[in-house]
XYZ file of C-alpha atoms in Angstrom:
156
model
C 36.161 34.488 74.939
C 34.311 31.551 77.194
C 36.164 28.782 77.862
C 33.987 25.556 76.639
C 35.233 22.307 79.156
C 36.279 19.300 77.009
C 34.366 16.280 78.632
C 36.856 13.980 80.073
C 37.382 10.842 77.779
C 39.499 7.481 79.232
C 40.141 4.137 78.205
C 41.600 1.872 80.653
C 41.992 -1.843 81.050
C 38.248 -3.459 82.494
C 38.126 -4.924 86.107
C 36.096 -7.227 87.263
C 34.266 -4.887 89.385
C 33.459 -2.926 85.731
C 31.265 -5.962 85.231
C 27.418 -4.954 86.068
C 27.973 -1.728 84.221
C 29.155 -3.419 81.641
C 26.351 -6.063 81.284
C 23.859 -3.047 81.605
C 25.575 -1.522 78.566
C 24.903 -5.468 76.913
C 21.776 -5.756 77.797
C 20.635 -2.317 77.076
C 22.825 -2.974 73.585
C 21.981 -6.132 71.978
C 18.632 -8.472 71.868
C 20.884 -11.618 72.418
C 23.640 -10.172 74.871
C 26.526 -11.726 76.468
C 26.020 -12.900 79.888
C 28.886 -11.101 82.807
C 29.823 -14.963 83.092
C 31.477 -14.489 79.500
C 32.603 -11.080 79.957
C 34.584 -12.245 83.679
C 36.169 -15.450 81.605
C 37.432 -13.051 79.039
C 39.019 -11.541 81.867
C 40.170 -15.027 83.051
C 41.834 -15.792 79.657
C 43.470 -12.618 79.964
C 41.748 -11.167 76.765
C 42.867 -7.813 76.113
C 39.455 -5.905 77.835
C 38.776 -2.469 77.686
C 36.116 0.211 78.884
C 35.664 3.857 77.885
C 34.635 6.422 80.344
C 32.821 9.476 79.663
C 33.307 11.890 82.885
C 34.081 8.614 85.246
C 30.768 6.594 83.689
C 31.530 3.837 81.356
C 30.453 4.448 77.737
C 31.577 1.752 75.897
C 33.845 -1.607 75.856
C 35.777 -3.373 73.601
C 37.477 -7.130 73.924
C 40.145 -8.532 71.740
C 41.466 -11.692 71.233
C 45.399 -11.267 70.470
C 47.614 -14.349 69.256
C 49.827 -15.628 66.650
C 49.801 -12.487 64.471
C 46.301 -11.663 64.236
C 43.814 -10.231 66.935
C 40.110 -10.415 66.638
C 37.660 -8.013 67.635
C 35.108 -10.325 70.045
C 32.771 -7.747 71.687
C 32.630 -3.971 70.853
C 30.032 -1.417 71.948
C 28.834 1.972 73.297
C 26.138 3.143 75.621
C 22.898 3.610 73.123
C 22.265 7.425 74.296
C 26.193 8.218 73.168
C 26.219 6.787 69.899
C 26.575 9.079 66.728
C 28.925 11.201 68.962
C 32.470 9.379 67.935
C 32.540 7.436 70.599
C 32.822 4.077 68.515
C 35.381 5.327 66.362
C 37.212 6.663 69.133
C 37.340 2.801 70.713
C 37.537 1.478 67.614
C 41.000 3.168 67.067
C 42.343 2.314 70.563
C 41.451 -1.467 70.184
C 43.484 -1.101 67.017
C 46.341 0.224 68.555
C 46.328 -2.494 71.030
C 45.965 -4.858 68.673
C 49.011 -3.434 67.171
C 50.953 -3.462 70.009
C 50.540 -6.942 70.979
C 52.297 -7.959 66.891
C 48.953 -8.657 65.442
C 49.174 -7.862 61.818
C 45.926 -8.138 60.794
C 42.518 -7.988 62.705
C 39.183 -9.817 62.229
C 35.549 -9.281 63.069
C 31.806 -9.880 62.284
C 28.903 -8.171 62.115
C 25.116 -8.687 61.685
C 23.881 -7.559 58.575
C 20.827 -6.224 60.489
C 23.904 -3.742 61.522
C 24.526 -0.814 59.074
C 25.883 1.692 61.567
C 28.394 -0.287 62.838
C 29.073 -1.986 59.231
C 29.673 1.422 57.964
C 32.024 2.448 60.691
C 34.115 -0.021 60.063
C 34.476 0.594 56.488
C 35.090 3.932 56.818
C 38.301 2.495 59.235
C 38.872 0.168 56.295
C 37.846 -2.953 57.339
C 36.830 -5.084 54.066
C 34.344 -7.797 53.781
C 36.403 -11.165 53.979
C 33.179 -13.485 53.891
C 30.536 -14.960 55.065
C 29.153 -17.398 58.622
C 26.022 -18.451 57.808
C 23.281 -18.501 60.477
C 26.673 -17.042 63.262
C 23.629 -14.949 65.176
C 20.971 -15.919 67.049
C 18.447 -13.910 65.649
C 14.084 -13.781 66.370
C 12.667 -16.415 64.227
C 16.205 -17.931 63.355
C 19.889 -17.436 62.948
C 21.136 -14.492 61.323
C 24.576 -14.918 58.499
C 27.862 -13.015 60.300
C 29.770 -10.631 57.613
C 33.498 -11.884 58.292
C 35.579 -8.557 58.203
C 39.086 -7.865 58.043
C 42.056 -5.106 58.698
C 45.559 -5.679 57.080
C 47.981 -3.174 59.208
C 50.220 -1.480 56.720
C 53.953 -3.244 57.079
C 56.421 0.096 57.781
């Protein structure tokens, strides 16, 4: 029997120096992407901001807002050639445990409409629809409604 190598999967906390990949990742990601001005004051504010790394390259990234109970998902996403692999989910379920571990009890997000994939993901890690921000997106030719999301942790 051949031995098949796992690839080597990490989260870890992002540094500034994490930046310009990052913003690659956002600009290779989204048509309206966050600058690495935003990304370095979520650092600043002391956001909880993480990357994934696939063999030492960074996949993915995910940034939380923590306080008073309740954390909110701000910026999520992985590398467009790795997606359909897990990836997402696999983030997805480490920002939750962070969230977690800093007392929120619940945890909120949006996401475009124009955004199945990532709507369905986080249904299937049952997320519910919450509501509605009308024209949140920039969007070509307009603004584009948010779907408000939401994640009640189970109380033990």
């Amino acid at each position: 029997m051949v031995a098949v190598a796992r690839p080597s999967l990490e989260m870890r906390a992002m540094r500034r120096e994490d930046l310009p990949q990052v913003g690659l990742l956002e600009n290779a990601s989204y048509d309206f992407p966050w600058t690495q001005g935003i990304f370095g004051d979520c650092l600043k504010a002391g956001h909880p901001s993480w990357v994934l790394c696939l063999e030492g390259r960074i996949i993915g990234y995910g940034i939380l807002s923590v306080g008073a109970g309740e954390a909110h998902i701000l910026n999520v996403c992985i590398d467009p050639e790795q997606r359909g692999q897990g990836f997402g989910r696999h983030l997805m379920k480490r920002l939750l445990d962070i969230a977690r571990w800093n007392g929120a009890e619940r945890v909120f997000l949006e996401v475009r409409p124009s955004n199945p994939n990532a709507h369905q993901l986080y249904v299937s890690m049952g997320f519910r629809e919450i509501g509605r921000r009308p024209r949140y997106y920039p969007a070509h030719g307009g603004r584009e409604d948010a779907i408000v999301m939401a994640l009640e942790f189970a109380v033990s």
